[in-house]
Amino acid sequence: FKNPVGLSAGFDKNAELINILPSIGFGFMEVGSITARQCEGNVGIRLKRLPKKKSIWVNMGLNNKGANAISNKLKNKKFKVPIGISIAKTNCKETTDTEKGINDYIETIKIFESKNIGDFFVLNISCPNSYGGQTFHNPGLYERLLKEIVKIKIKKPIFVKLSPDLSKKNIDKIINISDKYIIKGFVCSNLTKKHSFRKGGLSGKAVEEKANRMIKYIYKKTRGKFIIIGVGGIFSAEDAYKKIKLGASLVELITGLIYQGPGLISKINSEIVKLLNQDNYSNIKEAIGKGIK
C-alpha cells in the first residue's frame, strides 16, 4: 500500500473510476458492493445530505451491475493501487433464504477468484438497507457462510465489514468464529441504523464514535491479531490518525470526500506524516494501537 488512506465501498459501485481515483491520492480502493446478480437498488430517494451532522443518509439498496458484468470489465486489467472487492448478497426476497443467500455470496467470490481480480475480498454482511436485514450477523449463520467460503480455498485475504450497532457480545462471537476460519481482518464499520429515519443508514460523523469504539474494542480484545480497516467520519488527518492509534492499520472514507472534495485525500496523507513525526514515529505501523490505555 502506497499510503493508508483508501476509498470505502459504496462510491465506485461498478468499478468505473478504478483508474481515476488513485490520482487524487488514494493508496487503495474498495469497489462495490457487488452482488451475484444485477441490482437496481431501492425505490425512491436514496441519498440525503445532513450538513449539520456532517453525515449522509443512505438508502441505496446495493445497486450494481452484477458480478459477471463487472468482472468481465476488470478481467486482465492492471490497477494502480490494491483493489478490494466488496461482496454482498443480491438485494431481493429470494436471498432472504439462508442457503440462497450463502450461495449468492459464494457465486460472486468464485467469479472474481476464477478471474484473479482484486487483491482482497470484503464480505459485506452489514448493509442496513436490503431485504432480510443483516442476516449474517447471526453467529450461527455467519459460521455457515464461512464454512462454505473455506471450501473455495481462496488465496487472497478476506475481511468482514461489520455494523457499528453490534453489541460487544455479538462482536465477541464473530471474532471467535472468524478466528477459526480464514478471516484476515475487519472493516469497522458500516452505516449506523440507529437514527430517526424510517429506513436506511447514516454515514460520516454520525457513525464516527461508534466506529472508533469498535476499532479499539476489537484491537484490544484480539491483541492486534486481526488487521482493522477503520471507516466512519474521517474529515481530517487527525480523524484518520485517531483511528490508527486506536488499532486500525488502514482507513477508508467516502463522506469526507463528498463534503470536502478530492483535495482532502492528499491533505490527509501529508498531514498524517506530520502527526507521526510529532509523536516520534517513523511509520504507520509504530502508531497502530498506541492510543489505547
Coordinates of C-alpha atoms in Angstrom, one line a residue:
F1 CA 0.0 0.0 0.0
K2 CA 1.4 3.4 -1.0
N3 CA -0.4 5.0 1.9
P4 CA -3.0 4.0 4.5
V5 CA -6.0 6.1 3.1
G6 CA -8.4 4.2 0.9
L7 CA -11.8 4.6 -0.7
S8 CA -14.6 2.8 1.0
A9 CA -17.1 0.6 -0.8
G10 CA -20.3 2.3 -1.9
F11 CA -18.8 5.1 -4.0
D12 CA -17.5 3.2 -7.1
K13 CA -20.2 0.6 -7.2
N14 CA -19.4 -0.7 -10.7
A15 CA -15.7 -0.1 -10.8
E16 CA -15.9 2.7 -13.2
L17 CA -13.4 5.1 -11.5
I18 CA -10.8 2.5 -10.7
N19 CA -8.0 4.1 -12.8
I20 CA -9.0 7.7 -11.9
L21 CA -9.4 7.9 -8.2
P22 CA -5.8 6.8 -7.3
S23 CA -4.6 10.0 -8.9
I24 CA -6.2 12.1 -6.1
G25 CA -4.1 10.2 -3.5
F26 CA -5.9 7.0 -2.5
G27 CA -3.5 4.3 -1.5
F28 CA -6.1 1.6 -2.2
M29 CA -9.8 1.2 -3.1
E30 CA -12.8 -1.0 -2.5
V31 CA -15.2 -1.4 -5.4
G32 CA -18.9 -2.4 -5.0
S33 CA -20.5 -3.8 -3.1
I34 CA -21.0 -6.3 -5.9
T35 CA -23.7 -9.0 -5.9
A36 CA -24.2 -12.2 -7.9
R37 CA -27.0 -10.6 -9.9
Q38 CA -27.6 -7.1 -11.1
C39 CA -29.5 -4.9 -8.6
E40 CA -31.5 -1.9 -9.4
G41 CA -31.4 -0.7 -5.8
N42 CA -34.2 0.7 -3.6
V43 CA -37.1 2.7 -4.9
G44 CA -37.4 6.4 -4.0
I45 CA -34.9 8.9 -2.5
R46 CA -31.6 7.1 -1.9
L47 CA -29.3 9.8 -0.6
K48 CA -29.7 12.9 1.5
R49 CA -27.0 15.3 2.9
L50 CA -27.2 16.2 6.6
P51 CA -24.8 19.1 6.7
K52 CA -25.2 20.0 10.4
K53 CA -24.3 16.4 11.3
K54 CA -21.6 16.1 8.6
S55 CA -23.4 12.9 7.6
I56 CA -25.3 11.4 4.7
W57 CA -28.5 9.4 4.9
V58 CA -28.1 6.4 2.6
N59 CA -30.7 4.0 1.3
M60 CA -29.2 2.8 -2.0
G61 CA -30.0 -0.8 -1.7
L62 CA -26.9 -2.3 -3.2
N63 CA -27.4 -1.1 -6.8
N64 CA -24.8 -2.6 -9.1
K65 CA -24.4 -4.3 -12.5
G66 CA -23.7 -7.7 -11.0
A67 CA -20.6 -9.9 -10.7
N68 CA -20.4 -11.2 -14.3
A69 CA -20.7 -7.8 -15.9
I70 CA -18.2 -6.1 -13.5
S71 CA -15.7 -8.9 -13.5
N72 CA -15.7 -9.1 -17.3
K73 CA -14.9 -5.4 -17.5
L74 CA -12.0 -5.8 -15.0
K75 CA -10.6 -9.1 -16.3
N76 CA -6.8 -8.8 -17.3
K77 CA -6.7 -5.2 -16.2
K78 CA -3.8 -3.8 -14.3
F79 CA -4.5 -1.4 -11.4
K80 CA -2.5 1.5 -10.0
V81 CA -3.3 0.6 -6.3
P82 CA -4.5 -2.5 -4.4
I83 CA -8.2 -3.2 -5.1
G84 CA -10.6 -4.8 -2.7
I85 CA -13.8 -6.5 -4.0
S86 CA -16.7 -5.8 -1.6
I87 CA -19.2 -8.6 -1.9
A88 CA -22.8 -8.6 -0.6
K89 CA -25.8 -10.8 -1.3
T90 CA -28.2 -9.8 -4.0
N91 CA -30.8 -7.5 -2.7
C92 CA -34.0 -9.4 -3.3
K93 CA -36.6 -11.5 -1.5
E94 CA -35.1 -14.8 -2.8
T95 CA -31.8 -14.3 -0.9
T96 CA -33.5 -13.9 2.4
D97 CA -33.5 -17.7 2.4
T98 CA -30.2 -18.6 4.2
E99 CA -29.0 -21.2 1.8
K100 CA -29.7 -19.0 -1.2
G101 CA -28.1 -16.1 0.5
I102 CA -24.9 -18.1 1.1
N103 CA -24.9 -19.4 -2.4
D104 CA -25.2 -15.8 -3.7
Y105 CA -22.0 -14.8 -1.8
I106 CA -20.2 -17.9 -3.0
E107 CA -21.1 -17.3 -6.6
T108 CA -19.7 -13.8 -6.6
I109 CA -16.5 -14.9 -4.8
K110 CA -16.0 -17.7 -7.3
I111 CA -16.4 -15.4 -10.3
F112 CA -13.8 -12.9 -9.1
E113 CA -11.4 -15.6 -7.8
S114 CA -11.5 -17.6 -11.0
K115 CA -10.6 -14.5 -13.0
N116 CA -8.0 -13.5 -10.4
I117 CA -9.4 -10.0 -10.0
G118 CA -8.7 -7.9 -6.9
D119 CA -6.1 -8.0 -4.1
F120 CA -8.5 -8.8 -1.2
F121 CA -12.2 -9.5 -0.6
V122 CA -14.6 -7.8 1.9
L123 CA -17.7 -9.7 3.0
N124 CA -20.3 -7.0 3.4
I125 CA -22.7 -8.6 5.9
S126 CA -23.8 -5.3 7.3
C127 CA -25.7 -3.4 4.7
P128 CA -28.6 -1.7 6.6
N129 CA -30.9 -1.2 3.7
S130 CA -31.5 -4.5 2.0
Y131 CA -34.1 -7.4 2.0
G132 CA -33.8 -9.5 5.2
G133 CA -31.6 -7.1 7.1
Q134 CA -28.2 -8.1 8.4
T135 CA -28.7 -11.9 8.4
F136 CA -25.1 -13.0 8.8
H137 CA -24.5 -11.0 11.9
N138 CA -26.3 -14.0 13.5
P139 CA -23.2 -16.0 14.7
G140 CA -24.6 -19.4 13.7
L141 CA -25.5 -18.2 10.1
Y142 CA -22.1 -16.4 9.9
E143 CA -20.3 -19.6 10.6
R144 CA -22.3 -21.4 8.0
L145 CA -21.3 -18.8 5.5
L146 CA -17.6 -19.1 6.4
K147 CA -17.7 -22.9 6.2
E148 CA -18.8 -22.7 2.6
I149 CA -16.3 -20.0 1.7
V150 CA -13.4 -22.1 3.1
K151 CA -14.2 -24.8 0.6
I152 CA -13.3 -22.4 -2.3
K153 CA -9.6 -22.3 -1.0
I154 CA -9.2 -18.6 -1.6
K155 CA -5.6 -17.3 -1.6
K156 CA -6.5 -13.6 -1.2
P157 CA -7.1 -12.0 2.2
I158 CA -10.7 -11.8 3.3
F159 CA -12.1 -9.1 5.5
V160 CA -15.6 -8.8 7.1
K161 CA -17.4 -5.5 7.2
L162 CA -19.4 -5.0 10.5
S163 CA -22.2 -2.9 11.7
P164 CA -21.4 -0.2 14.3
D165 CA -24.6 -1.2 16.1
L166 CA -23.4 -4.6 17.2
S167 CA -23.2 -5.4 20.9
K168 CA -19.9 -6.5 22.5
K169 CA -21.4 -9.9 23.0
N170 CA -22.1 -10.3 19.3
I171 CA -18.7 -8.9 18.3
D172 CA -17.1 -11.4 20.6
K173 CA -18.9 -14.3 18.9
I174 CA -18.0 -13.0 15.4
I175 CA -14.3 -12.7 16.5
N176 CA -14.2 -16.2 17.8
I177 CA -15.8 -17.7 14.7
S178 CA -13.6 -15.6 12.4
D179 CA -10.5 -16.9 14.3
K180 CA -11.5 -20.5 13.4
Y181 CA -11.5 -19.8 9.7
I182 CA -9.6 -17.7 7.2
I183 CA -10.7 -14.1 8.1
K184 CA -7.7 -11.7 7.9
G185 CA -9.5 -8.7 9.5
F186 CA -12.5 -6.4 9.9
V187 CA -13.8 -3.3 8.3
C188 CA -15.1 -1.1 11.2
S189 CA -17.6 0.0 10.3
N190 CA -20.7 0.2 8.0
L191 CA -23.5 2.7 8.4
T192 CA -25.5 3.0 11.6
K193 CA -29.2 2.1 11.6
K194 CA -29.8 3.9 14.9
H195 CA -31.3 7.2 13.8
S196 CA -34.7 9.0 13.4
F197 CA -35.3 8.0 9.8
R198 CA -37.7 5.1 9.0
K199 CA -35.1 3.2 6.9
G200 CA -31.5 3.4 5.6
G201 CA -28.4 4.2 7.5
L202 CA -26.2 7.2 8.4
S203 CA -22.5 7.7 7.3
G204 CA -19.9 10.3 8.3
K205 CA -19.7 11.9 11.7
A206 CA -22.9 10.1 12.8
V207 CA -21.0 6.9 12.9
E208 CA -17.5 8.1 14.0
E209 CA -17.7 7.4 17.7
K210 CA -19.3 4.0 17.3
A211 CA -16.7 3.0 14.7
N212 CA -13.9 4.2 16.9
R213 CA -15.2 2.3 19.9
M214 CA -15.4 -0.9 17.8
I215 CA -11.9 -0.5 16.4
K216 CA -10.5 0.0 19.9
Y217 CA -12.5 -2.9 21.3
I218 CA -11.5 -5.4 18.6
Y219 CA -7.9 -4.4 18.6
K220 CA -7.6 -4.7 22.4
K221 CA -9.6 -7.9 22.6
T222 CA -7.5 -9.7 19.9
R223 CA -4.2 -8.0 20.8
G224 CA -3.8 -6.9 17.2
K225 CA -4.3 -10.3 15.7
F226 CA -6.7 -9.1 13.0
I227 CA -6.0 -6.2 10.6
I228 CA -8.5 -3.5 11.1
I229 CA -9.6 -1.0 8.4
G230 CA -11.2 2.0 10.1
V231 CA -14.1 3.7 8.4
G232 CA -16.5 6.4 9.6
G233 CA -16.3 10.2 10.0
I234 CA -12.9 10.9 8.5
F235 CA -12.8 14.6 7.6
S236 CA -9.1 15.3 8.5
A237 CA -5.7 13.7 9.2
E238 CA -6.5 13.9 12.9
D239 CA -9.6 11.8 12.4
A240 CA -7.7 9.2 10.4
Y241 CA -4.8 9.2 12.8
K242 CA -7.1 8.7 15.8
K243 CA -8.4 5.5 14.2
I244 CA -4.8 4.3 13.6
K245 CA -3.9 4.9 17.2
L246 CA -7.0 3.0 18.3
G247 CA -5.9 0.0 16.3
A248 CA -6.6 0.5 12.6
S249 CA -3.8 -0.4 10.2
L250 CA -5.7 1.3 7.3
V251 CA -8.5 3.8 6.9
E252 CA -11.2 4.4 4.4
L253 CA -13.7 7.2 3.6
I254 CA -16.4 8.5 1.4
T255 CA -18.4 11.1 3.2
G256 CA -15.4 13.4 3.9
L257 CA -14.6 13.2 0.2
I258 CA -18.1 14.2 -0.8
Y259 CA -18.2 17.2 1.6
Q260 CA -14.7 18.5 1.2
G261 CA -13.7 17.5 -2.3
P262 CA -10.8 15.4 -3.8
G263 CA -8.1 17.6 -2.3
L264 CA -8.8 16.1 1.1
I265 CA -7.1 12.8 0.4
S266 CA -3.6 14.2 -0.4
K267 CA -4.0 16.6 2.6
I268 CA -4.8 13.7 4.9
N269 CA -1.7 11.8 3.7
S270 CA 0.7 14.7 4.1
E271 CA -0.6 15.7 7.5
I272 CA -0.5 12.2 8.8
V273 CA 3.3 12.3 8.2
K274 CA 3.4 15.4 10.4
L275 CA 1.4 13.7 13.1
L276 CA 3.7 10.7 13.1
N277 CA 6.7 13.0 13.3
Q278 CA 5.2 14.8 16.3
D279 CA 4.9 11.5 18.1
N280 CA 8.4 10.4 17.1
Y281 CA 7.1 7.5 14.9
S282 CA 8.9 6.7 11.7
N283 CA 6.0 4.8 10.1
I284 CA 2.3 4.0 10.5
K285 CA 3.0 0.5 12.0
E286 CA 4.6 2.1 15.0
A287 CA 1.5 4.1 15.8
I288 CA -1.1 1.4 15.5
G289 CA -2.9 0.9 18.8
K290 CA -0.7 3.3 20.7
G291 CA -3.7 5.4 21.7
I292 CA -5.2 2.6 23.8
K293 CA -4.8 2.9 27.5

